[in-house]
PDB file of C-alpha atoms in Angstrom:
ATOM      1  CA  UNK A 706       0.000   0.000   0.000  1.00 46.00           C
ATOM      2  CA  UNK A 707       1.707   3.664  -0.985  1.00 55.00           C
ATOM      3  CA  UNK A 708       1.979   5.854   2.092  1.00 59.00           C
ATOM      4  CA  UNK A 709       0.964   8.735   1.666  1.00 78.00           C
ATOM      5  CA  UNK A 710       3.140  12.106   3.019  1.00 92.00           C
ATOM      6  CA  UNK A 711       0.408  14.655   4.748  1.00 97.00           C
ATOM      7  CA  UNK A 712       0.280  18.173   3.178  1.00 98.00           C
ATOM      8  CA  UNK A 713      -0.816  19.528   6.815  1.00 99.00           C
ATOM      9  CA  UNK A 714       0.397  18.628  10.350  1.00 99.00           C
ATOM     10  CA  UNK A 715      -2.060  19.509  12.806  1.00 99.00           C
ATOM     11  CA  UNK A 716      -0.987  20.037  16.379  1.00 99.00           C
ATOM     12  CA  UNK A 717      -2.637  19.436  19.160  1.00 99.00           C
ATOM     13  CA  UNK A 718      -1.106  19.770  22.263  1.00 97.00           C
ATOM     14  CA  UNK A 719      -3.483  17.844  24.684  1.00 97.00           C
ATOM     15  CA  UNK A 720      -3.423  17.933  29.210  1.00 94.00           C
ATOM     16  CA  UNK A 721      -6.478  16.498  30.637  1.00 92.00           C
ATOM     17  CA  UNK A 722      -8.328  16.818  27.578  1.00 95.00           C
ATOM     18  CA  UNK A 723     -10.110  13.948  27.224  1.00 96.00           C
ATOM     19  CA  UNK A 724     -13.702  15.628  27.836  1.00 95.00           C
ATOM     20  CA  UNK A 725     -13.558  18.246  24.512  1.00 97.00           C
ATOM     21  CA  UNK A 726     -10.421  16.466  22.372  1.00 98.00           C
ATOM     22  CA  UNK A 727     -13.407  14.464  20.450  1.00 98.00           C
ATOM     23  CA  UNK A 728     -14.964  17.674  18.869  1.00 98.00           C
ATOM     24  CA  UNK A 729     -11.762  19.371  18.008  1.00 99.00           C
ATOM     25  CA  UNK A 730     -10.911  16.185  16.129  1.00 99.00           C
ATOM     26  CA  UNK A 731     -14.591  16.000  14.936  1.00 99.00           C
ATOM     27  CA  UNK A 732     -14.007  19.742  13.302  1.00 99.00           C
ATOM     28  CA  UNK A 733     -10.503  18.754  11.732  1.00 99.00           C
ATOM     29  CA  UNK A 734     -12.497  15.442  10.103  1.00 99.00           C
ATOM     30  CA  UNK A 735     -15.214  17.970   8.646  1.00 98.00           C
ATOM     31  CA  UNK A 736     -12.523  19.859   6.750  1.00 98.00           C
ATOM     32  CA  UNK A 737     -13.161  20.132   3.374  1.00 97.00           C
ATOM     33  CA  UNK A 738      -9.596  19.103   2.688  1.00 97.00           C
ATOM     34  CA  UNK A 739      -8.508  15.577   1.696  1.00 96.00           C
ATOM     35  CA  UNK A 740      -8.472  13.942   4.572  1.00 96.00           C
ATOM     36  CA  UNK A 741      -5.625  11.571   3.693  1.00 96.00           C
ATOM     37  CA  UNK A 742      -3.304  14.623   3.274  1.00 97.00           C
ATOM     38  CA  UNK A 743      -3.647  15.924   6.915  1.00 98.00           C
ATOM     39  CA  UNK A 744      -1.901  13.864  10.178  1.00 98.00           C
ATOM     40  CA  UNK A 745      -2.952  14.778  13.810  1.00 99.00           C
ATOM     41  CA  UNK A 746      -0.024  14.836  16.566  1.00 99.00           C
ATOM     42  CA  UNK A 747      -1.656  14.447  20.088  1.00 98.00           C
ATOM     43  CA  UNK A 748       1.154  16.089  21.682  1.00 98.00           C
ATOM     44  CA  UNK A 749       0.415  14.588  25.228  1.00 96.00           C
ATOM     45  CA  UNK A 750       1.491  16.968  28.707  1.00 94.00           C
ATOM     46  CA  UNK A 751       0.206  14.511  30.786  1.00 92.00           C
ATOM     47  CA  UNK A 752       0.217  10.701  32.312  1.00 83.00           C
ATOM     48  CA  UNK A 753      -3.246  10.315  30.418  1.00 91.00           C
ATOM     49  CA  UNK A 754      -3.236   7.714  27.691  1.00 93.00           C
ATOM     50  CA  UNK A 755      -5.257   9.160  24.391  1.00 97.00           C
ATOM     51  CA  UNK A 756      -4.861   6.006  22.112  1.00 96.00           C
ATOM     52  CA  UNK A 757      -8.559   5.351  21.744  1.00 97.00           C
ATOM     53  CA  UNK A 758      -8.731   8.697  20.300  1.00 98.00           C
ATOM     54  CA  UNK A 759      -7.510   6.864  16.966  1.00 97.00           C
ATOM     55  CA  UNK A 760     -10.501   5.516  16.751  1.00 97.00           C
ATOM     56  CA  UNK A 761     -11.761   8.811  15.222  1.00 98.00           C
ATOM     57  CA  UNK A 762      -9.120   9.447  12.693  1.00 97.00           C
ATOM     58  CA  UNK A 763      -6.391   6.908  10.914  1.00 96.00           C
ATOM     59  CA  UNK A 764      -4.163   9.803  10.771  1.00 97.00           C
ATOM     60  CA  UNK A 765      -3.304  10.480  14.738  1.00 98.00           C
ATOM     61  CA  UNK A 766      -0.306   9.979  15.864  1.00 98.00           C
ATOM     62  CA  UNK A 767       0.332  10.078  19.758  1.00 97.00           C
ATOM     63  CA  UNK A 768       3.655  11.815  20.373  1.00 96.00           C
ATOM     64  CA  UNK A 769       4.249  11.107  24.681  1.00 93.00           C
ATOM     65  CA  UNK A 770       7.274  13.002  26.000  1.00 84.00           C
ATOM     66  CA  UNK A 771       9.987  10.764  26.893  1.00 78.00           C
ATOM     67  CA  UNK A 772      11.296  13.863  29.705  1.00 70.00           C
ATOM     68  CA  UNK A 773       9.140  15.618  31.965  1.00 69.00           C
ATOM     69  CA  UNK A 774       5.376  15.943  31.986  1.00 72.00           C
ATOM     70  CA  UNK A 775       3.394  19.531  32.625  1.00 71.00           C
ATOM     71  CA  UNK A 776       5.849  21.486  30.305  1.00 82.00           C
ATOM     72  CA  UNK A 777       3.186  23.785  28.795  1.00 89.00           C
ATOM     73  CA  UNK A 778       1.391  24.309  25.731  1.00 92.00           C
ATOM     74  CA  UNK A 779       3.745  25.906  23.829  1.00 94.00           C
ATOM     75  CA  UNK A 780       6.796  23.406  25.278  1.00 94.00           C
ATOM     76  CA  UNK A 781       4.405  20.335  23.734  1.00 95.00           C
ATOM     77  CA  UNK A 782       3.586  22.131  20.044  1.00 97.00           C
ATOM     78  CA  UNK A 783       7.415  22.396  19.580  1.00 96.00           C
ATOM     79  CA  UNK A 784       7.929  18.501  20.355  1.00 96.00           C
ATOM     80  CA  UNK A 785       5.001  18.491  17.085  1.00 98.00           C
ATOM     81  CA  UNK A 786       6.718  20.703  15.473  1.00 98.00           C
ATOM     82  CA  UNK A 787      10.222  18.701  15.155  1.00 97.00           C
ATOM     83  CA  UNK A 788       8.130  14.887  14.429  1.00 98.00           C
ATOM     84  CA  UNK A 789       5.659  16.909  11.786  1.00 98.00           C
ATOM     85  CA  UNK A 790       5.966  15.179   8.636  1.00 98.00           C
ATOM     86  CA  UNK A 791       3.846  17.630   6.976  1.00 98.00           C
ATOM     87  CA  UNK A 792       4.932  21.151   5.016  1.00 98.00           C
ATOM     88  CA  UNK A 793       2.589  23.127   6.578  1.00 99.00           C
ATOM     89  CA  UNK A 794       1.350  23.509  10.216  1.00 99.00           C
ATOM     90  CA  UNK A 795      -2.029  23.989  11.851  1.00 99.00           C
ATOM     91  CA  UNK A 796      -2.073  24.778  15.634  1.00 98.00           C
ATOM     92  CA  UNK A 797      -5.389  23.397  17.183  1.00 99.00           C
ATOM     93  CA  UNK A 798      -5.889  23.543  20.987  1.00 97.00           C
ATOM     94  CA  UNK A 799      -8.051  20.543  22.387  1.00 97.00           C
ATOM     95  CA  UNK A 800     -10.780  22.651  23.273  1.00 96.00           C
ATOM     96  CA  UNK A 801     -11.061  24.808  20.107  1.00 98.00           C
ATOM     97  CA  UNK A 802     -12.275  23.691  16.711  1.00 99.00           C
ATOM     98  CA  UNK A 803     -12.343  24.937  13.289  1.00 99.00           C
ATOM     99  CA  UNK A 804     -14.856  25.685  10.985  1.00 98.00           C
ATOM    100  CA  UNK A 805     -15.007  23.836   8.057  1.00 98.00           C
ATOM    101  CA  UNK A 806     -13.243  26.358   5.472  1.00 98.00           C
ATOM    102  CA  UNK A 807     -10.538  26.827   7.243  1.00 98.00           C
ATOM    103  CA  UNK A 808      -7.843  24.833   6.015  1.00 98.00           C
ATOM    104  CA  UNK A 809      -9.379  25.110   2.222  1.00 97.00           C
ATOM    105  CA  UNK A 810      -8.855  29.016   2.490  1.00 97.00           C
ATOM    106  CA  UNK A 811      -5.608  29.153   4.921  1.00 97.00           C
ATOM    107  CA  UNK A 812      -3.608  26.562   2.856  1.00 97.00           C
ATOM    108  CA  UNK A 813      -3.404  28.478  -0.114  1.00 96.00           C
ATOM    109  CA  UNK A 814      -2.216  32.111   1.546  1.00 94.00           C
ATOM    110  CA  UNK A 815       0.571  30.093   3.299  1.00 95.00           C
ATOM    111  CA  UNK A 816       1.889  28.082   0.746  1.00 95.00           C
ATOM    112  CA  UNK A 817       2.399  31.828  -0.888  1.00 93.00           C
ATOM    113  CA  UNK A 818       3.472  34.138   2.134  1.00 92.00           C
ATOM    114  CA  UNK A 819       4.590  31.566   4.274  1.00 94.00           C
ATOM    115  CA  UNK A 820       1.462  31.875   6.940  1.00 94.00           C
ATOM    116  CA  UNK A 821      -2.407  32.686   6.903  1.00 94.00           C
ATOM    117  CA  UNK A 822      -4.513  33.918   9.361  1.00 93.00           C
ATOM    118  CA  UNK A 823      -8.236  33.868   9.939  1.00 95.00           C
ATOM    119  CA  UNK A 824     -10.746  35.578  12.290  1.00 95.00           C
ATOM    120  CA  UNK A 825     -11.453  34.090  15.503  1.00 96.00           C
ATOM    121  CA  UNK A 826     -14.798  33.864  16.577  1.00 97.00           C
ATOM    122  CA  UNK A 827     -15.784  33.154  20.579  1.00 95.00           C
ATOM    123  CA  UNK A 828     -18.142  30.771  21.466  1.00 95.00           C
ATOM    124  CA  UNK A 829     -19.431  30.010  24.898  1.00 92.00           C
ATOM    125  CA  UNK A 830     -19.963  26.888  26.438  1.00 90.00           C
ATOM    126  CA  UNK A 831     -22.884  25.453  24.428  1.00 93.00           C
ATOM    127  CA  UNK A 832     -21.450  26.784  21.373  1.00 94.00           C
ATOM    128  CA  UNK A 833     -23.424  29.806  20.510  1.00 95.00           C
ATOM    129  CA  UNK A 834     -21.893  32.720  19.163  1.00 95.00           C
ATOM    130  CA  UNK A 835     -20.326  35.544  21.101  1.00 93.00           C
ATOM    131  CA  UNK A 836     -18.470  37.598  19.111  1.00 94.00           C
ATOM    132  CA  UNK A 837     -15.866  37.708  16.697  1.00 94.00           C
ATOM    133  CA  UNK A 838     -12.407  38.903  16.413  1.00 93.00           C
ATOM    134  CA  UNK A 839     -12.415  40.228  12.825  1.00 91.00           C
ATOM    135  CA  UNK A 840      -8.948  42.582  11.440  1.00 85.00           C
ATOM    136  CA  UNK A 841     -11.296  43.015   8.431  1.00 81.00           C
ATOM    137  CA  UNK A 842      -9.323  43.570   5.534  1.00 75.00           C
ATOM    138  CA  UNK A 843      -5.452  42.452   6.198  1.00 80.00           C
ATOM    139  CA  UNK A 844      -4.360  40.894   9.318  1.00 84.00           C
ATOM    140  CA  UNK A 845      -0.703  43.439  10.824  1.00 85.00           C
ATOM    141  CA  UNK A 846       0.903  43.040  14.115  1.00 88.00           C
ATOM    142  CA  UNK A 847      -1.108  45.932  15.266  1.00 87.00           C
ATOM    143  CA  UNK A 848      -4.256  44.110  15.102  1.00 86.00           C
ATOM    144  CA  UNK A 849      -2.769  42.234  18.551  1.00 85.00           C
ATOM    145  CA  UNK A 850      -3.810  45.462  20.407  1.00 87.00           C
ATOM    146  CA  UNK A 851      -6.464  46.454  18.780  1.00 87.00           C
ATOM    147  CA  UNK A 852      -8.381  43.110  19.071  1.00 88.00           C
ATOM    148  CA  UNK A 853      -7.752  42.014  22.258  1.00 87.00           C
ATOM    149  CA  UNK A 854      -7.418  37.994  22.012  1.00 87.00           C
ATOM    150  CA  UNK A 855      -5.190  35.693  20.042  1.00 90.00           C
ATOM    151  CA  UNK A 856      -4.946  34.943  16.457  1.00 92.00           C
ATOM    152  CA  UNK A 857      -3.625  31.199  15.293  1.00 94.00           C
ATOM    153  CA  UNK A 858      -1.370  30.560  11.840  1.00 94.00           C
ATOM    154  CA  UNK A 859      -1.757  28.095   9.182  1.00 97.00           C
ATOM    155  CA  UNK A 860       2.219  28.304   8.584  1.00 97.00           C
ATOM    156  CA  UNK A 861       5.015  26.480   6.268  1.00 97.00           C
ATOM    157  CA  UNK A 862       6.949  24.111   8.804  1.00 98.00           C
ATOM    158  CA  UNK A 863      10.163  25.652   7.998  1.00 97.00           C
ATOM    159  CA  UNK A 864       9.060  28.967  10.023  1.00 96.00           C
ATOM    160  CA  UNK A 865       6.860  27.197  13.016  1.00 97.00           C
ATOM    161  CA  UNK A 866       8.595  27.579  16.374  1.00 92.00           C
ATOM    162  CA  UNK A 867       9.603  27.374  18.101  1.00 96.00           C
ATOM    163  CA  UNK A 868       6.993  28.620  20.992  1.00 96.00           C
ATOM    164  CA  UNK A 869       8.559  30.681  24.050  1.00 94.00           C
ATOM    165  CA  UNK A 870       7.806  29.301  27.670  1.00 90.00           C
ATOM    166  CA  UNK A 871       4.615  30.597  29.296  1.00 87.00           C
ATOM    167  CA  UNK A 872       1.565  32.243  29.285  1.00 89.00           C
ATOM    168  CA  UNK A 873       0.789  33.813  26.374  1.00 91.00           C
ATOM    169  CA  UNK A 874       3.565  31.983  24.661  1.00 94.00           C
ATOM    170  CA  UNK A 875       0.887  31.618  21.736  1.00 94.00           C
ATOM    171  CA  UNK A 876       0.834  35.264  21.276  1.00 94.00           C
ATOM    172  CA  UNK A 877       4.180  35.916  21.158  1.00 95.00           C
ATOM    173  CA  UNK A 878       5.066  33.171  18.412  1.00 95.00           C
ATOM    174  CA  UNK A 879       2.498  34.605  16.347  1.00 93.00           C
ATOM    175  CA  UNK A 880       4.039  38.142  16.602  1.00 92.00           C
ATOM    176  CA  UNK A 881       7.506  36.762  16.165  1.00 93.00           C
ATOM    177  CA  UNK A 882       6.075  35.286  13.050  1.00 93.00           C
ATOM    178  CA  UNK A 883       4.376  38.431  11.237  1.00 90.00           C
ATOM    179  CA  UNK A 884       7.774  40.113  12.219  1.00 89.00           C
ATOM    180  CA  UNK A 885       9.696  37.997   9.828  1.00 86.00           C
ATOM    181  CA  UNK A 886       7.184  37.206   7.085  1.00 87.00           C
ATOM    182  CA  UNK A 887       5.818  40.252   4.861  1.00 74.00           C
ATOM    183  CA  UNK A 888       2.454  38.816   5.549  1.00 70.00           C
ATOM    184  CA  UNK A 889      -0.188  41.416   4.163  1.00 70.00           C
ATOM    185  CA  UNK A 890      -3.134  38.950   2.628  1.00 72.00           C
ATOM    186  CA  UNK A 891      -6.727  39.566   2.667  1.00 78.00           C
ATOM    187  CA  UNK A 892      -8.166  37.648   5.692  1.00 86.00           C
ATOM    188  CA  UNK A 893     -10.408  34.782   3.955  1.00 88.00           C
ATOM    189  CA  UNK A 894     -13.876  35.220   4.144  1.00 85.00           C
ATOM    190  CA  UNK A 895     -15.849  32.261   5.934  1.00 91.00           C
ATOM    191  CA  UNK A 896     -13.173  30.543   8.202  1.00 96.00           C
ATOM    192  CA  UNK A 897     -12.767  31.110  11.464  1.00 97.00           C
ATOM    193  CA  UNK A 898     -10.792  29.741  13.976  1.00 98.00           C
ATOM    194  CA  UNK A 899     -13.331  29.166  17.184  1.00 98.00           C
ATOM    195  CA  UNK A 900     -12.448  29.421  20.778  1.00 96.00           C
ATOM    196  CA  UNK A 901     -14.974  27.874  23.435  1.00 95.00           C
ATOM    197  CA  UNK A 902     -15.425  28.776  26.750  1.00 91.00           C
ATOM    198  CA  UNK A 903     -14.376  26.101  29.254  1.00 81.00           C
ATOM    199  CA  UNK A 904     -14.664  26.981  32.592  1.00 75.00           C
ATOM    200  CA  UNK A 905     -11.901  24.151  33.836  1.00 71.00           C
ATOM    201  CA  UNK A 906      -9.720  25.696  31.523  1.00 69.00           C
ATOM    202  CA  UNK A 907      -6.993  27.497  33.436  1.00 63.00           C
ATOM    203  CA  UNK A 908      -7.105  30.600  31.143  1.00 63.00           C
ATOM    204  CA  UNK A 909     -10.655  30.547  32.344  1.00 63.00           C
ATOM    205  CA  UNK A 910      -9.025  31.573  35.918  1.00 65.00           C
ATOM    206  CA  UNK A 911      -8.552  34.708  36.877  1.00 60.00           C
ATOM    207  CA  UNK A 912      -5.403  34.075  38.513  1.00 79.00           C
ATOM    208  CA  UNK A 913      -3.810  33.248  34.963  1.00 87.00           C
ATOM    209  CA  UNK A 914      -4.380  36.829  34.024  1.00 89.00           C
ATOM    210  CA  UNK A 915      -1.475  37.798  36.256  1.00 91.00           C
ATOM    211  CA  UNK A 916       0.400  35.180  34.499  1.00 92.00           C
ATOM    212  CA  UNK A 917      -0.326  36.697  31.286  1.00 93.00           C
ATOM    213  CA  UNK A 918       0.584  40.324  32.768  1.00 94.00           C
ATOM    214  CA  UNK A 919       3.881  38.991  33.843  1.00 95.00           C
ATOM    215  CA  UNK A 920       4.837  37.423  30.268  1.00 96.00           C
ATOM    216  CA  UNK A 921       3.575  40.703  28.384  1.00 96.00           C
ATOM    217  CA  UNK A 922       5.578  42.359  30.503  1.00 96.00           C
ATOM    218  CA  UNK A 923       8.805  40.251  30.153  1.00 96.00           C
ATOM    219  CA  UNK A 924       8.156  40.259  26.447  1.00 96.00           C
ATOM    220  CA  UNK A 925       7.984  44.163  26.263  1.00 96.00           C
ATOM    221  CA  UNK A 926      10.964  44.608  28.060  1.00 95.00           C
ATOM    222  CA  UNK A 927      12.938  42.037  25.378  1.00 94.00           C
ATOM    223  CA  UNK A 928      11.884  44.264  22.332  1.00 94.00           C
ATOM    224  CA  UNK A 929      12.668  47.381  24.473  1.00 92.00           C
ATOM    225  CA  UNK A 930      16.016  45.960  24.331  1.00 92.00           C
ATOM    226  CA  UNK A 931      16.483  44.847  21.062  1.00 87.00           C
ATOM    227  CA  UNK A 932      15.168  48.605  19.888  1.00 84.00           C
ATOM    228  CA  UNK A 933      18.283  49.344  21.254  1.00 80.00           C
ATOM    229  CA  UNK A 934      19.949  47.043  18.725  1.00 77.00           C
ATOM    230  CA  UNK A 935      17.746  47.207  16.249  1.00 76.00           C
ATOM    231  CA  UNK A 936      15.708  50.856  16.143  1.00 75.00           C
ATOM    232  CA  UNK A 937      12.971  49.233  13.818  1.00 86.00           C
ATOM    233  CA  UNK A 938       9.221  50.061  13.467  1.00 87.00           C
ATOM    234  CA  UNK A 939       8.080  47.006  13.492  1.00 89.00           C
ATOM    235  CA  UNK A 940       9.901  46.359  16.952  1.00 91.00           C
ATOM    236  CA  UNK A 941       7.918  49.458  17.959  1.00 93.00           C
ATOM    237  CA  UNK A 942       4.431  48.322  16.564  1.00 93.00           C
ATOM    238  CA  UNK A 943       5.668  45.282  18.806  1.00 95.00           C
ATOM    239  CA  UNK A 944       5.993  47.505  21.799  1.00 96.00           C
ATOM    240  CA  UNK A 945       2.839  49.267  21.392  1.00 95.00           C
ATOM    241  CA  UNK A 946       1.030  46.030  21.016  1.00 95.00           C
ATOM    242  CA  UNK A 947       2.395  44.367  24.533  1.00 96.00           C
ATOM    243  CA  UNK A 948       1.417  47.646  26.452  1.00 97.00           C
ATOM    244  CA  UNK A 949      -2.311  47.450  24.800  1.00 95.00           C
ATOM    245  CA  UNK A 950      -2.564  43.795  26.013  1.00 95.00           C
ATOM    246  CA  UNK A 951      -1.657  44.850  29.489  1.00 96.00           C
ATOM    247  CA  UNK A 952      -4.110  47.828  29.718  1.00 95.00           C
ATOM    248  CA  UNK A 953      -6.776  45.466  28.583  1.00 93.00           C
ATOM    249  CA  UNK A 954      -5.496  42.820  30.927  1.00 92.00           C
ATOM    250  CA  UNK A 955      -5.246  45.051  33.446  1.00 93.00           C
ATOM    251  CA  UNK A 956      -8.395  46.114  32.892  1.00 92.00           C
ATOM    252  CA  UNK A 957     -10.152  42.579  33.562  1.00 90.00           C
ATOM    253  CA  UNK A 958      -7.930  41.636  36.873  1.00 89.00           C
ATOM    254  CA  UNK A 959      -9.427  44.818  37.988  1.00 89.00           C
ATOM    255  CA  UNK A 960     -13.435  43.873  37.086  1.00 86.00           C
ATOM    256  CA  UNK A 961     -15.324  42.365  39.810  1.00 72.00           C
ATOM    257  CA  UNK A 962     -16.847  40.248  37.166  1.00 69.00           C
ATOM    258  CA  UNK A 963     -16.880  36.628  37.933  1.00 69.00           C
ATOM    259  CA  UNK A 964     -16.109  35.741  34.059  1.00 78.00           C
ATOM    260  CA  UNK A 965     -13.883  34.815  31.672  1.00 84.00           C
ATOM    261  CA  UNK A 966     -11.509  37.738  29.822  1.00 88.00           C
ATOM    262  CA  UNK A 967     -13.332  36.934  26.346  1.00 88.00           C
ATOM    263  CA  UNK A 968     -16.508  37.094  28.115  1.00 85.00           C
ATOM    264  CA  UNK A 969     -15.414  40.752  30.016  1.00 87.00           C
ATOM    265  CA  UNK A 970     -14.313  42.239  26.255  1.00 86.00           C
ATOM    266  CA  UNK A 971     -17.165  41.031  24.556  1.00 83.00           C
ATOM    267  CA  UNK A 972     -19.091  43.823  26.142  1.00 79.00           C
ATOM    268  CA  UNK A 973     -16.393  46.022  25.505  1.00 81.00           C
ATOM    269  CA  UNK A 974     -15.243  45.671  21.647  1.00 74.00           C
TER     270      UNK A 974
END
């Protein structure tokens, strides 16, 4: 039987998500993409075994760490990243989906800038529609600030990665990423990239917002120094964008709101 080499590596980094990994493998079997040109990586942060998860796609592959456990999100999408047999990368969290478009209309703006990036829409818990984060037009580093959220890249394996430490390490590899790629494509008009509402996620927590004010922090202090080595505008738009996420983080660890940050700013955008 020919093997067949995927087109796309989707990542999925997974820690105790056994109760919503079914539908975010559910939304990447409803692509309308060949399915025998995509591979899933279960990149597993925990002592949970996932196996039966194959079940629901012939594709998966469970990478388990042979070091530590707990190493973060962005620690287990780099151990994809390096085993991806695919050219291009998706970046799926277990508790998001996609909608159905979204690799059809992302695949084609990467393969010619090098990344693509849609609009992410919010969805709470049942899955109705909150609000969506939408750049309009083009997608720039500047949209970081001005949409308060995050934004995740269909991009060409060669420039994946790797993915700081940390909250917010998602973010920051994204930025890093429009920094070195001329990226300036029309957003696509029907995909979306869709975050739900958990409330045992731990970006649900409050308390991670302080986590994420620490790592903006640390990262605006980086590009503060490397405008010293490199006096760029684009390490400026950087700058700007890190101080916008901290007013608007700021601005939810100081609500007395019980609720999750997408749920505080969908009031406010």
């Amino acid at each position: 039987m020919k093997i067949i080499t995927p087109e796309i590596s989707v990542i999925i980094p997974v820690y105790k998500a056994h109760s919503t990994l079914e539908r975010a493998i559910s939304s990447i079997n409803n692509q309308l993409y060949d399915q025998d040109k995509i591979e899933i990586i279960l990149s597993v942060d925990d002592n949970s075994k996932y196996d039966h998860f194959k079940l629901l796609n012939k594709n998966i592959r469970i990478l388990n760490p042979s070091g530590k456990l707990r190493t973060g999100a962005g620690e287990a999408r780099n151990r994809g990243i390096k085993i991806a047999r695919g050219k291009i990368i998706g970046f799926l969290d277990a508790d998001d989906t996609w909608s159905s478009s979204y690799l059809c209309e992302l695949k084609p703006i990467a393969m010619r800038y090098g990344m693509a990036i849609t609009k992410t829409e919010i969805l709470n818990q049942n899955g109705n529609h909150l609000f969506t984060l939408d750049p309009g037009h083009n997608f720039e580093i500047k949209h970081f600030g001005l949409l308060p959220g995050s934004f995740h890249p269909l991009v060409l394996k060669k420039l994946a990665g790797p993915f700081p430490d940390g909250a917010s390490q998602d973010v920051i590899h994204c930025i890093n990423l429009l920094k070195k790629i001329p990226y300036r494509s029309k957003i696509p008009s029907h995909s979306k990239y869709q975050i739900w509402l958990n409330e045992k996620s731990k970006t649900f927590q409050k308390d991670f917002s302080k986590l994420v004010d620490n790592s903006y922090k640390y990262w605006r202090h980086y590009y503060f120094k490397e405008l010293k080595v490199e006096n760029s505008f684009t390490n400026i738009q950087i700058i700007r964008v890190l101080q916008n996420k901290i007013i608007w983080n700021n601005k939810f660890m100081k609500s007395k709101n019980e609720e999750s940050f997408y749920k505080f700013i969908s009031s406010k955008i």
